[in-house]
Coordinates of N, CA, C and O in Angstrom, one line a residue:
M1 N 0.8 -1.2 0.0 CA 0.0 0.0 0.0 C 0.9 1.2 0.0 O 1.9 1.3 0.7
E2 N 0.5 2.2 -0.8 CA 1.3 3.4 -1.0 C 1.0 4.4 0.1 O -0.1 4.5 0.6
N3 N 2.1 5.1 0.5 CA 2.0 6.1 1.6 C 1.1 7.2 1.1 O 1.3 7.8 0.1
P4 N 0.0 7.5 1.8 CA -0.9 8.6 1.3 C -0.3 10.0 1.3 O -0.7 10.9 0.6
H5 N 0.8 10.1 2.1 CA 1.4 11.4 2.2 C 2.6 11.5 1.2 O 3.3 12.6 1.1
A6 N 2.9 10.4 0.5 CA 4.1 10.4 -0.3 C 4.1 11.4 -1.4 O 5.1 12.1 -1.7
E7 N 2.9 11.6 -2.1 CA 2.8 12.5 -3.2 C 3.0 13.9 -2.7 O 3.7 14.7 -3.3
R8 N 2.3 14.3 -1.6 CA 2.5 15.6 -1.0 C 3.9 15.9 -0.6 O 4.5 16.9 -0.8
Q9 N 4.6 14.9 0.0 CA 6.0 15.0 0.4 C 6.9 15.2 -0.8 O 7.8 16.0 -0.8
A10 N 6.6 14.5 -1.9 CA 7.4 14.6 -3.1 C 7.2 16.0 -3.7 O 8.2 16.6 -4.1
V11 N 6.0 16.6 -3.7 CA 5.8 17.9 -4.2 C 6.5 18.9 -3.3 O 7.2 19.8 -3.8
L12 N 6.4 18.8 -2.0 CA 7.1 19.7 -1.1 C 8.6 19.6 -1.3 O 9.3 20.6 -1.3
L13 N 9.1 18.4 -1.4 CA 10.6 18.2 -1.6 C 11.0 18.9 -2.9 O 12.1 19.5 -2.9
E14 N 10.2 18.7 -3.9 CA 10.5 19.4 -5.2 C 10.6 20.9 -5.1 O 11.5 21.5 -5.6
R15 N 9.6 21.4 -4.3 CA 9.6 22.9 -4.1 C 10.8 23.3 -3.3 O 11.4 24.4 -3.6
I16 N 11.2 22.5 -2.3 CA 12.4 22.9 -1.5 C 13.6 22.9 -2.4 O 14.4 23.8 -2.3
L17 N 13.8 21.8 -3.2 CA 14.9 21.7 -4.1 C 15.0 22.9 -5.1 O 16.0 23.5 -5.3
K18 N 13.8 23.2 -5.6 CA 13.7 24.4 -6.6 C 14.1 25.7 -5.9 O 14.9 26.5 -6.4
N19 N 13.6 25.9 -4.7 CA 14.0 27.1 -3.9 C 15.4 27.1 -3.5 O 16.1 28.2 -3.6
A20 N 16.0 26.0 -3.1 CA 17.4 25.9 -2.8 C 18.3 26.2 -4.0 O 19.3 26.9 -3.9
S21 N 17.9 25.7 -5.1 CA 18.6 25.9 -6.4 C 18.6 27.4 -6.7 O 19.6 28.0 -7.1
A22 N 17.4 28.0 -6.6 CA 17.3 29.5 -6.9 C 18.1 30.3 -5.9 O 18.8 31.3 -6.3
C23 N 18.1 29.9 -4.7 CA 18.9 30.6 -3.6 C 20.4 30.5 -4.0 O 21.1 31.5 -3.8
T24 N 20.8 29.3 -4.4 CA 22.2 29.1 -4.7 C 22.6 30.0 -5.9 O 23.7 30.6 -5.9
E25 N 21.7 30.1 -6.9 CA 22.0 31.0 -8.0 C 22.1 32.4 -7.6 O 23.0 33.1 -8.1
M26 N 21.3 32.8 -6.7 CA 21.3 34.2 -6.3 C 22.6 34.5 -5.4 O 23.2 35.6 -5.6
I27 N 23.0 33.5 -4.6 CA 24.2 33.7 -3.9 C 25.4 33.8 -4.8 O 26.3 34.6 -4.6
L28 N 25.4 33.0 -5.8 CA 26.5 33.1 -6.8 C 26.6 34.4 -7.5 O 27.6 35.0 -7.7
E29 N 25.4 34.9 -7.9 CA 25.3 36.3 -8.5 C 25.8 37.3 -7.5 O 26.5 38.3 -7.9
L30 N 25.3 37.2 -6.2 CA 25.8 38.2 -5.2 C 27.3 38.2 -5.1 O 27.9 39.2 -5.0
N31 N 27.9 37.0 -5.0 CA 29.3 36.8 -4.9 C 30.0 37.5 -6.1 O 31.0 38.2 -5.9
H32 N 29.5 37.3 -7.3 CA 30.1 37.9 -8.5 C 30.0 39.5 -8.3 O 31.0 40.2 -8.6
C33 N 28.9 40.0 -7.9 CA 28.7 41.4 -7.7 C 29.7 42.0 -6.7 O 30.3 43.0 -6.9
I34 N 29.8 41.3 -5.6 CA 30.8 41.7 -4.5 C 32.2 41.7 -5.1 O 33.0 42.6 -4.8
E35 N 32.6 40.7 -5.8 CA 33.9 40.7 -6.4 C 34.1 41.9 -7.3 O 35.2 42.5 -7.3
E36 N 33.1 42.2 -8.1 CA 33.3 43.4 -9.0 C 33.4 44.7 -8.2 O 34.3 45.6 -8.5
I37 N 32.7 44.8 -7.1 CA 32.8 46.0 -6.2 C 34.2 46.0 -5.6 O 34.8 47.1 -5.5
L38 N 34.7 44.9 -5.1 CA 36.0 44.9 -4.5 C 37.1 45.3 -5.5 O 38.0 46.0 -5.1
R39 N 37.0 44.8 -6.7 CA 37.9 45.2 -7.8 C 37.8 46.7 -8.0 O 38.9 47.4 -8.2
A40 N 36.6 47.2 -8.1 CA 36.4 48.6 -8.4 C 37.0 49.5 -7.2 O 37.4 50.6 -7.5
N41 N 36.9 49.0 -6.0 CA 37.3 49.8 -4.8 C 38.8 49.6 -4.5 O 39.2 50.3 -3.6
A42 N 39.5 48.8 -5.2 CA 40.9 48.5 -4.9 C 41.7 49.8 -4.9 O 42.5 50.0 -4.0
S43 N 41.5 50.6 -6.0 CA 42.3 51.8 -6.1 C 41.9 52.8 -5.0 O 42.8 53.6 -4.5
V44 N 40.6 52.8 -4.6 CA 40.2 53.7 -3.6 C 40.8 53.3 -2.2 O 41.3 54.2 -1.5
K45 N 40.9 52.0 -2.0 CA 41.6 51.5 -0.8 C 43.0 51.9 -0.7 O 43.6 52.4 0.3
I46 N 43.7 51.8 -1.9 CA 45.1 52.2 -1.9 C 45.3 53.7 -1.6 O 46.1 54.1 -0.9
A47 N 44.4 54.5 -2.2 CA 44.5 55.9 -2.0 C 44.2 56.3 -0.6 O 44.9 57.1 0.0
A48 N 43.2 55.6 0.0 CA 42.9 55.8 1.4 C 44.1 55.4 2.4 O 44.4 56.1 3.3
D49 N 44.7 54.3 2.1 CA 45.9 53.9 2.8 C 47.0 54.9 2.7 O 47.7 55.2 3.7
L50 N 47.3 55.3 1.5 CA 48.3 56.3 1.3 C 48.0 57.6 2.1 O 48.9 58.2 2.7
S51 N 46.8 58.0 2.0 CA 46.4 59.3 2.7 C 46.5 59.1 4.2 O 47.0 60.0 4.9
T52 N 46.2 58.0 4.7 CA 46.3 57.7 6.2 C 47.8 57.7 6.6 O 48.2 58.3 7.6
K53 N 48.6 57.1 5.8 CA 50.1 57.1 6.1 C 50.6 58.5 6.0 O 51.5 58.9 6.9
Y54 N 50.2 59.2 5.0 CA 50.7 60.6 4.9 C 50.3 61.4 6.1 O 51.1 62.2 6.7
R55 N 49.0 61.3 6.5 CA 48.6 62.0 7.7 C 49.4 61.7 8.9 O 49.7 62.6 9.7
K56 N 49.6 60.4 9.1 CA 50.4 60.0 10.3 C 51.8 60.5 10.2 O 52.4 61.0 11.2
N57 N 52.4 60.5 9.0 CA 53.8 61.1 8.9 C 53.8 62.6 9.1 O 54.7 63.1 9.8
V58 N 52.8 63.3 8.6 CA 52.7 64.7 8.9 C 52.6 65.0 10.4 O 53.3 65.9 10.9
Q59 N 51.7 64.2 11.0 CA 51.5 64.4 12.5 C 52.8 64.1 13.2 O 53.2 64.9 14.1
Y60 N 53.5 63.1 12.9 CA 54.8 62.7 13.5 C 55.8 63.9 13.3 O 56.5 64.3 14.3
N61 N 55.9 64.4 12.1 CA 56.9 65.4 11.8 C 56.5 66.7 12.5 O 57.4 67.5 13.0
L62 N 55.2 67.0 12.6 CA 54.8 68.2 13.3 C 55.2 68.1 14.8 O 55.7 69.1 15.4
E63 N 54.9 66.9 15.4 CA 55.3 66.7 16.8 C 56.8 66.8 17.0 O 57.3 67.4 17.9
A64 N 57.6 66.2 16.0 CA 59.0 66.3 16.1 C 59.6 67.7 16.0 O 60.5 68.1 16.8
T65 N 59.0 68.5 15.1 CA 59.5 69.8 14.9 C 59.1 70.7 16.1 O 59.7 71.7 16.4
K66 N 57.9 70.4 16.6 CA 57.4 71.2 17.8 C 58.4 71.1 18.9 O 58.7 72.1 19.6
H67 N 58.9 69.9 19.2 CA 59.8 69.7 20.3 C 61.2 70.3 20.0 O 61.9 70.7 21.0
E68 N 61.6 70.5 18.8 CA 62.8 71.1 18.4 C 62.8 72.6 18.7 O 63.9 73.2 19.1
F69 N 61.7 73.2 18.6 CA 61.6 74.7 18.7 C 61.2 75.1 20.1 O 61.0 76.3 20.4
K70 N 61.1 74.2 21.1 CA 60.8 74.6 22.4 C 62.0 74.9 23.2 O 63.1 74.5 23.1

């Protein structure tokens, strides 16, 4: 005798698999978009790092010269 819930379970399982597959596709697309953004922002990050280092060097030199003139 066939399980009376087997057909419903099969339908639900099919829906779950379809949704999981769609979710996987969306995650892959999201990963691709994030990679593009990271590549586009690479030069901005380099510029920000250089600016930060420059600011720290200026601050250090201002402190060093301030002590020389006291």
